[in-house]
PDB file of C-alpha atoms in Angstrom:
ATOM      1  CA  ALA A  14     -25.069 -75.499  -5.836  1.00  0.00           C
ATOM      2  CA  TRP A  15     -22.633 -75.059  -2.946  1.00  0.00           C
ATOM      3  CA  PRO A  16     -19.201 -73.467  -2.597  1.00  0.00           C
ATOM      4  CA  VAL A  17     -16.272 -75.732  -3.570  1.00  0.00           C
ATOM      5  CA  LYS A  18     -15.280 -76.084   0.084  1.00  0.00           C
ATOM      6  CA  ALA A  19     -18.844 -76.431   1.370  1.00  0.00           C
ATOM      7  CA  THR A  20     -19.055 -78.160   4.750  1.00  0.00           C
ATOM      8  CA  PHE A  21     -21.615 -80.693   5.941  1.00  0.00           C
ATOM      9  CA  TRP A  22     -23.627 -77.918   7.610  1.00  0.00           C
ATOM     10  CA  ASP A  23     -23.711 -75.890   4.381  1.00  0.00           C
ATOM     11  CA  LYS A  24     -25.744 -78.716   2.839  1.00  0.00           C
ATOM     12  CA  VAL A  25     -28.117 -79.288   5.777  1.00  0.00           C
ATOM     13  CA  ASP A  26     -31.556 -77.829   6.464  1.00  0.00           C
ATOM     14  CA  LEU A  27     -32.706 -78.538  10.026  1.00  0.00           C
ATOM     15  CA  ASP A  28     -35.624 -76.925  11.823  1.00  0.00           C
ATOM     16  CA  VAL A  29     -37.590 -77.658  14.989  1.00  0.00           C
ATOM     17  CA  SER A  30     -40.953 -76.183  16.005  1.00  0.00           C
ATOM     18  CA  LEU A  31     -43.374 -76.347  18.931  1.00  0.00           C
ATOM     19  CA  GLY A  32     -47.105 -75.657  18.843  1.00  0.00           C
ATOM     20  CA  TYR A  33     -49.921 -75.060  21.309  1.00  0.00           C
ATOM     21  CA  ASP A  34     -53.631 -74.661  20.546  1.00  0.00           C
ATOM     22  CA  TYR A  35     -56.576 -74.340  22.933  1.00  0.00           C
ATOM     23  CA  ALA A  36     -60.302 -73.935  22.319  1.00  0.00           C
ATOM     24  CA  LYS A  37     -62.396 -72.932  25.341  1.00  0.00           C
ATOM     25  CA  SER A  38     -65.654 -73.844  23.589  1.00  0.00           C
ATOM     26  CA  THR A  39     -64.635 -77.492  23.294  1.00  0.00           C
ATOM     27  CA  GLY A  40     -62.096 -77.744  26.100  1.00  0.00           C
ATOM     28  CA  ILE A  41     -59.592 -79.286  23.712  1.00  0.00           C
ATOM     29  CA  THR A  42     -55.865 -78.558  24.081  1.00  0.00           C
ATOM     30  CA  ASN A  43     -53.336 -79.645  21.485  1.00  0.00           C
ATOM     31  CA  PHE A  44     -49.549 -79.799  21.914  1.00  0.00           C
ATOM     32  CA  SER A  45     -47.393 -80.468  18.865  1.00  0.00           C
ATOM     33  CA  THR A  46     -43.716 -80.969  18.087  1.00  0.00           C
ATOM     34  CA  ALA A  47     -42.201 -81.095  14.611  1.00  0.00           C
ATOM     35  CA  ALA A  48     -38.678 -81.524  13.261  1.00  0.00           C
ATOM     36  CA  ASP A  49     -37.468 -81.703   9.660  1.00  0.00           C
ATOM     37  CA  PHE A  50     -33.989 -82.689   8.463  1.00  0.00           C
ATOM     38  CA  LEU A  51     -32.741 -82.458   4.875  1.00  0.00           C
ATOM     39  CA  TYR A  52     -29.213 -83.164   3.625  1.00  0.00           C
ATOM     40  CA  ARG A  53     -28.427 -82.841  -0.073  1.00  0.00           C
ATOM     41  CA  THR A  54     -25.420 -83.576  -2.255  1.00  0.00           C
ATOM     42  CA  ASP A  55     -25.169 -83.880  -6.019  1.00  0.00           C
ATOM     43  CA  ARG A  56     -25.883 -87.629  -5.831  1.00  0.00           C
ATOM     44  CA  HIS A  57     -27.722 -88.220  -2.564  1.00  0.00           C
ATOM     45  CA  VAL A  58     -30.702 -86.816  -0.628  1.00  0.00           C
ATOM     46  CA  TYR A  59     -31.361 -87.726   3.019  1.00  0.00           C
ATOM     47  CA  ASP A  60     -34.690 -86.614   4.457  1.00  0.00           C
ATOM     48  CA  ALA A  61     -36.093 -87.266   7.969  1.00  0.00           C
ATOM     49  CA  THR A  62     -39.338 -86.123   9.587  1.00  0.00           C
ATOM     50  CA  LEU A  63     -40.567 -86.221  13.186  1.00  0.00           C
ATOM     51  CA  ARG A  64     -44.129 -85.376  14.258  1.00  0.00           C
ATOM     52  CA  MET A  65     -45.653 -85.741  17.741  1.00  0.00           C
ATOM     53  CA  ASP A  66     -49.093 -84.476  18.769  1.00  0.00           C
ATOM     54  CA  LEU A  67     -50.985 -84.789  22.041  1.00  0.00           C
ATOM     55  CA  THR A  68     -54.667 -83.842  22.222  1.00  0.00           C
ATOM     56  CA  ARG A  69     -56.188 -83.393  25.680  1.00  0.00           C
ATOM     57  CA  GLN A  70     -59.896 -83.010  26.369  1.00  0.00           C
ATOM     58  CA  SER A  71     -61.360 -81.466  29.504  1.00  0.00           C
ATOM     59  CA  GLN A  72     -64.297 -83.892  29.727  1.00  0.00           C
ATOM     60  CA  GLU A  73     -63.531 -86.607  32.280  1.00  0.00           C
ATOM     61  CA  GLU A  74     -64.970 -89.379  30.110  1.00  0.00           C
ATOM     62  CA  ALA A  75     -62.882 -88.372  27.088  1.00  0.00           C
ATOM     63  CA  GLU A  76     -59.421 -89.878  26.674  1.00  0.00           C
ATOM     64  CA  ASP A  77     -56.274 -88.110  25.515  1.00  0.00           C
ATOM     65  CA  GLN A  78     -55.165 -88.971  21.989  1.00  0.00           C
ATOM     66  CA  ARG A  79     -51.617 -89.245  20.673  1.00  0.00           C
ATOM     67  CA  ARG A  80     -50.325 -89.141  17.143  1.00  0.00           C
ATOM     68  CA  GLY A  81     -46.695 -89.592  16.185  1.00  0.00           C
ATOM     69  CA  GLU A  82     -44.494 -90.283  13.189  1.00  0.00           C
ATOM     70  CA  LEU A  83     -40.787 -90.781  12.613  1.00  0.00           C
ATOM     71  CA  SER A  84     -39.854 -91.391   8.993  1.00  0.00           C
ATOM     72  CA  PHE A  85     -36.655 -91.560   6.958  1.00  0.00           C
ATOM     73  CA  ASN A  86     -36.231 -91.274   3.195  1.00  0.00           C
ATOM     74  CA  TYR A  87     -33.108 -91.744   1.123  1.00  0.00           C
ATOM     75  CA  GLN A  88     -32.646 -91.017  -2.575  1.00  0.00           C
ATOM     76  CA  ARG A  89     -29.710 -91.898  -4.784  1.00  0.00           C
ATOM     77  CA  ILE A  90     -29.709 -89.829  -7.950  1.00  0.00           C
ATOM     78  CA  VAL A  91     -28.920 -92.178 -10.851  1.00  0.00           C
ATOM     79  CA  SER A  92     -29.351 -89.656 -13.690  1.00  0.00           C
ATOM     80  CA  THR A  93     -30.345 -86.037 -14.158  1.00  0.00           C
ATOM     81  CA  ASP A  94     -33.969 -86.651 -13.198  1.00  0.00           C
ATOM     82  CA  ARG A  95     -34.216 -90.256 -11.968  1.00  0.00           C
ATOM     83  CA  PHE A  96     -33.561 -91.768  -8.560  1.00  0.00           C
ATOM     84  CA  ARG A  97     -33.804 -94.918  -6.484  1.00  0.00           C
ATOM     85  CA  GLY A  98     -34.592 -94.740  -2.809  1.00  0.00           C
ATOM     86  CA  LEU A  99     -35.436 -96.282   0.543  1.00  0.00           C
ATOM     87  CA  ILE A 100     -38.260 -95.460   2.940  1.00  0.00           C
ATOM     88  CA  ALA A 101     -38.586 -96.539   6.586  1.00  0.00           C
ATOM     89  CA  GLY A 102     -40.292 -95.417   9.761  1.00  0.00           C
ATOM     90  CA  ILE A 103     -42.691 -95.915  12.623  1.00  0.00           C
ATOM     91  CA  GLU A 104     -46.020 -94.239  13.321  1.00  0.00           C
ATOM     92  CA  LYS A 105     -48.808 -94.126  15.894  1.00  0.00           C
ATOM     93  CA  ASN A 106     -52.334 -92.711  15.697  1.00  0.00           C
ATOM     94  CA  GLU A 107     -54.751 -93.378  18.542  1.00  0.00           C
ATOM     95  CA  ALA A 108     -57.564 -91.603  16.666  1.00  0.00           C
ATOM     96  CA  LEU A 109     -57.419 -94.524  14.202  1.00  0.00           C
ATOM     97  CA  ASP A 110     -56.883 -97.120  16.965  1.00  0.00           C
ATOM     98  CA  LEU A 111     -53.319 -97.623  15.738  1.00  0.00           C
ATOM     99  CA  ASP A 112     -50.880 -98.451  18.537  1.00  0.00           C
ATOM    100  CA  TRP A 113     -47.900 -98.636  16.166  1.00  0.00           C
ATOM    101  CA  ARG A 114     -46.951 -99.369  12.590  1.00  0.00           C
ATOM    102  CA  LEU A 115     -43.426-100.239  11.396  1.00  0.00           C
ATOM    103  CA  PHE A 116     -42.620-100.039   7.707  1.00  0.00           C
ATOM    104  CA  GLY A 117     -39.705-100.226   5.308  1.00  0.00           C
ATOM    105  CA  GLY A 118     -39.245-100.582   1.570  1.00  0.00           C
ATOM    106  CA  GLY A 119     -37.813 -99.276  -1.690  1.00  0.00           C
ATOM    107  CA  VAL A 120     -38.919 -96.944  -4.478  1.00  0.00           C
ATOM    108  CA  ALA A 121     -37.870 -95.680  -7.900  1.00  0.00           C
ATOM    109  CA  GLY A 122     -38.821 -92.219  -9.031  1.00  0.00           C
ATOM    110  CA  LEU A 123     -38.632 -89.354 -11.474  1.00  0.00           C
ATOM    111  CA  TYR A 124     -38.133 -85.625 -10.892  1.00  0.00           C
ATOM    112  CA  LEU A 125     -40.561 -83.584 -12.983  1.00  0.00           C
ATOM    113  CA  ALA A 126     -38.958 -80.353 -11.738  1.00  0.00           C
ATOM    114  CA  LYS A 127     -35.733 -79.729  -9.848  1.00  0.00           C
ATOM    115  CA  THR A 128     -34.628 -76.097  -9.610  1.00  0.00           C
ATOM    116  CA  ASN A 129     -33.444 -73.751  -6.869  1.00  0.00           C
ATOM    117  CA  HIS A 130     -37.092 -72.950  -6.103  1.00  0.00           C
ATOM    118  CA  ASN A 131     -39.087 -76.089  -6.939  1.00  0.00           C
ATOM    119  CA  TRP A 132     -38.655 -79.824  -6.393  1.00  0.00           C
ATOM    120  CA  TRP A 133     -41.417 -82.079  -7.713  1.00  0.00           C
ATOM    121  CA  HIS A 134     -41.125 -85.828  -8.012  1.00  0.00           C
ATOM    122  CA  ILE A 135     -43.262 -88.931  -8.469  1.00  0.00           C
ATOM    123  CA  SER A 136     -42.247 -92.415  -7.331  1.00  0.00           C
ATOM    124  CA  GLY A 137     -43.508 -95.942  -6.865  1.00  0.00           C
ATOM    125  CA  GLY A 138     -42.396 -99.079  -5.056  1.00  0.00           C
ATOM    126  CA  ALA A 139     -43.294-101.551  -2.335  1.00  0.00           C
ATOM    127  CA  MET A 140     -42.732-101.987   1.391  1.00  0.00           C
ATOM    128  CA  ALA A 141     -43.260-104.438   4.239  1.00  0.00           C
ATOM    129  CA  THR A 142     -45.511-103.353   7.103  1.00  0.00           C
ATOM    130  CA  ARG A 143     -46.095-104.642  10.629  1.00  0.00           C
ATOM    131  CA  GLU A 144     -48.838-103.022  12.708  1.00  0.00           C
ATOM    132  CA  ARG A 145     -50.711-103.391  15.984  1.00  0.00           C
ATOM    133  CA  SER A 146     -54.044-101.903  17.070  1.00  0.00           C
ATOM    134  CA  LEU A 147     -54.833-100.528  20.535  1.00  0.00           C
ATOM    135  CA  THR A 148     -56.983-103.628  21.109  1.00  0.00           C
ATOM    136  CA  GLY A 149     -53.998-105.927  20.519  1.00  0.00           C
ATOM    137  CA  GLU A 150     -54.670-107.165  16.990  1.00  0.00           C
ATOM    138  CA  GLU A 151     -51.539-107.468  14.840  1.00  0.00           C
ATOM    139  CA  ASN A 152     -51.020-107.751  11.111  1.00  0.00           C
ATOM    140  CA  SER A 153     -48.152-108.111   8.652  1.00  0.00           C
ATOM    141  CA  SER A 154     -48.568-107.129   5.023  1.00  0.00           C
ATOM    142  CA  VAL A 155     -46.890-105.942   1.838  1.00  0.00           C
ATOM    143  CA  GLU A 156     -48.073-102.648   0.388  1.00  0.00           C
ATOM    144  CA  GLY A 157     -47.436-100.767  -2.814  1.00  0.00           C
ATOM    145  CA  ILE A 158     -46.169 -97.181  -2.635  1.00  0.00           C
ATOM    146  CA  LEU A 159     -47.438 -94.359  -4.874  1.00  0.00           C
ATOM    147  CA  ASN A 160     -46.007 -90.948  -4.033  1.00  0.00           C
ATOM    148  CA  THR A 161     -45.924 -87.409  -5.329  1.00  0.00           C
ATOM    149  CA  ARG A 162     -44.206 -84.561  -3.478  1.00  0.00           C
ATOM    150  CA  TRP A 163     -43.773 -80.906  -4.349  1.00  0.00           C
ATOM    151  CA  ARG A 164     -41.508 -78.538  -2.419  1.00  0.00           C
ATOM    152  CA  HIS A 165     -41.315 -74.802  -3.123  1.00  0.00           C
ATOM    153  CA  PHE A 166     -38.489 -72.694  -1.669  1.00  0.00           C
ATOM    154  CA  ARG A 167     -38.187 -68.880  -1.572  1.00  0.00           C
ATOM    155  CA  TYR A 168     -34.911 -67.668  -0.092  1.00  0.00           C
ATOM    156  CA  ALA A 169     -35.579 -63.929  -0.411  1.00  0.00           C
ATOM    157  CA  THR A 170     -36.456 -62.248   2.897  1.00  0.00           C
ATOM    158  CA  PRO A 171     -38.765 -63.356   4.372  1.00  0.00           C
ATOM    159  CA  GLU A 172     -37.948 -66.968   3.511  1.00  0.00           C
ATOM    160  CA  ARG A 173     -40.897 -69.229   2.684  1.00  0.00           C
ATOM    161  CA  VAL A 174     -41.256 -72.970   2.213  1.00  0.00           C
ATOM    162  CA  LEU A 175     -44.289 -74.929   1.010  1.00  0.00           C
ATOM    163  CA  ASP A 176     -44.047 -78.734   1.201  1.00  0.00           C
ATOM    164  CA  THR A 177     -46.919 -80.920  -0.058  1.00  0.00           C
ATOM    165  CA  ASN A 178     -46.708 -84.713   0.098  1.00  0.00           C
ATOM    166  CA  LEU A 179     -49.252 -87.380  -0.921  1.00  0.00           C
ATOM    167  CA  LEU A 180     -48.668 -91.092  -0.296  1.00  0.00           C
ATOM    168  CA  ILE A 181     -51.059 -93.884  -1.322  1.00  0.00           C
ATOM    169  CA  PHE A 182     -50.500 -97.467  -0.123  1.00  0.00           C
ATOM    170  CA  PRO A 183     -52.574-100.132  -1.940  1.00  0.00           C
ATOM    171  CA  SER A 184     -52.213-103.421  -0.082  1.00  0.00           C
ATOM    172  CA  LEU A 185     -50.695-106.257  -2.107  1.00  0.00           C
ATOM    173  CA  THR A 186     -51.621-108.945   0.428  1.00  0.00           C
ATOM    174  CA  ASP A 187     -54.906-107.713   2.015  1.00  0.00           C
ATOM    175  CA  THR A 188     -57.335-107.581  -0.903  1.00  0.00           C
ATOM    176  CA  GLY A 189     -59.278-104.329  -1.147  1.00  0.00           C
ATOM    177  CA  ARG A 190     -57.426-102.446   1.574  1.00  0.00           C
ATOM    178  CA  TRP A 191     -55.644 -99.183   0.850  1.00  0.00           C
ATOM    179  CA  ARG A 192     -54.291 -96.315   2.900  1.00  0.00           C
ATOM    180  CA  ALA A 193     -53.456 -92.695   2.160  1.00  0.00           C
ATOM    181  CA  ASP A 194     -51.420 -89.997   3.921  1.00  0.00           C
ATOM    182  CA  PHE A 195     -51.510 -86.336   2.914  1.00  0.00           C
ATOM    183  CA  ARG A 196     -49.585 -83.445   4.445  1.00  0.00           C
ATOM    184  CA  THR A 197     -48.961 -79.867   3.387  1.00  0.00           C
ATOM    185  CA  THR A 198     -46.732 -77.560   5.432  1.00  0.00           C
ATOM    186  CA  PHE A 199     -46.155 -73.822   5.056  1.00  0.00           C
ATOM    187  CA  LYS A 200     -43.267 -72.076   6.826  1.00  0.00           C
ATOM    188  CA  LEU A 201     -42.717 -68.304   6.947  1.00  0.00           C
ATOM    189  CA  GLU A 202     -39.636 -66.624   8.381  1.00  0.00           C
ATOM    190  CA  LEU A 203     -40.535 -63.939  10.946  1.00  0.00           C
ATOM    191  CA  ILE A 204     -37.013 -62.806  11.796  1.00  0.00           C
ATOM    192  CA  VAL A 205     -33.642 -64.374  11.033  1.00  0.00           C
ATOM    193  CA  ASP A 206     -33.980 -68.175  11.604  1.00  0.00           C
ATOM    194  CA  LEU A 207     -37.280 -67.812  13.542  1.00  0.00           C
ATOM    195  CA  PHE A 208     -40.302 -69.047  11.607  1.00  0.00           C
ATOM    196  CA  TRP A 209     -44.044 -69.623  11.907  1.00  0.00           C
ATOM    197  CA  SER A 210     -45.506 -72.826  10.498  1.00  0.00           C
ATOM    198  CA  MET A 211     -48.948 -74.151   9.652  1.00  0.00           C
ATOM    199  CA  GLU A 212     -49.570 -77.771   8.688  1.00  0.00           C
ATOM    200  CA  PHE A 213     -52.636 -79.646   7.453  1.00  0.00           C
ATOM    201  CA  TYR A 214     -52.631 -83.449   7.625  1.00  0.00           C
ATOM    202  CA  ALA A 215     -55.112 -86.136   6.642  1.00  0.00           C
ATOM    203  CA  THR A 216     -54.922 -89.927   6.985  1.00  0.00           C
ATOM    204  CA  TYR A 217     -57.246 -92.621   5.634  1.00  0.00           C
ATOM    205  CA  ASP A 218     -57.408 -96.396   6.071  1.00  0.00           C
ATOM    206  CA  SER A 219     -60.132 -98.256   4.170  1.00  0.00           C
ATOM    207  CA  ASP A 220     -59.967-101.299   6.458  1.00  0.00           C
ATOM    208  CA  PRO A 221     -58.413-100.646   9.913  1.00  0.00           C
ATOM    209  CA  LEU A 222     -57.470-103.631  12.091  1.00  0.00           C
ATOM    210  CA  ASP A 223     -60.303-102.826  14.510  1.00  0.00           C
ATOM    211  CA  ASP A 224     -63.655-102.783  12.691  1.00  0.00           C
ATOM    212  CA  THR A 225     -64.989-100.179  15.141  1.00  0.00           C
ATOM    213  CA  ALA A 226     -62.105 -97.751  14.579  1.00  0.00           C
ATOM    214  CA  SER A 227     -62.457 -94.558  12.587  1.00  0.00           C
ATOM    215  CA  LYS A 228     -61.215 -94.777   9.000  1.00  0.00           C
ATOM    216  CA  SER A 229     -59.948 -91.188   8.782  1.00  0.00           C
ATOM    217  CA  ASP A 230     -58.173 -88.522  10.785  1.00  0.00           C
ATOM    218  CA  TYR A 231     -57.288 -84.953   9.854  1.00  0.00           C
ATOM    219  CA  GLY A 232     -56.296 -81.711  11.502  1.00  0.00           C
ATOM    220  CA  ILE A 233     -54.376 -78.441  11.406  1.00  0.00           C
ATOM    221  CA  THR A 234     -51.407 -77.566  13.644  1.00  0.00           C
ATOM    222  CA  THR A 235     -49.503 -74.295  14.002  1.00  0.00           C
ATOM    223  CA  GLY A 236     -46.225 -73.576  15.710  1.00  0.00           C
ATOM    224  CA  LEU A 237     -43.141 -71.432  16.148  1.00  0.00           C
ATOM    225  CA  GLY A 238     -39.754 -72.848  15.314  1.00  0.00           C
ATOM    226  CA  TRP A 239     -36.063 -72.283  14.799  1.00  0.00           C
ATOM    227  CA  LYS A 240     -33.976 -73.058  11.742  1.00  0.00           C
ATOM    228  CA  PHE A 241     -30.403 -74.265  12.299  1.00  0.00           C
TER     229      PHE A 241
END
């Protein structure tokens, strides 16, 4: 709950973080940028996520790899524990030979828990997808959406947030194909508004556009960030 005269900024959570990792043994350097936006009212939830990662390898024959995601989610609360929503975004993952993927669709869901410390919901729906591989192949499809997300908040000093999200996309037009995205993020406040974050991500595509492309990608990123 918010004060009666709560402003827009009282209802917003916005944080931005930067990360840098280097391993001498492999010569791999990773740069990462992350931003999370959350705006809540009694009837609406707006949620946006930005992720950008660049992996550089010291070997001359090895190519740099880029991974990026910009996604937007909207929920309209229609009862105490039920909601309808929209999902849209764009993503890129060169490790999976994905040049870009555009998507947008709708969902309906149910909150299994919604307290000051825990949000847990499940939802399902469908979306349209347009994608292009690094080799130039393009594809349009309709996919189902199966989602569960759990967010845990601790506001006592030091503040902590754990956000775990699993999305499964069974294709409705490409028989046998399905994709999955998993991400879990932990944030720990070091001093007022300064936090450390660690994120694990994993992506799977049972039938990528390029038959020679890898079907899975996963990794861990860490960073320091600021909460506004």
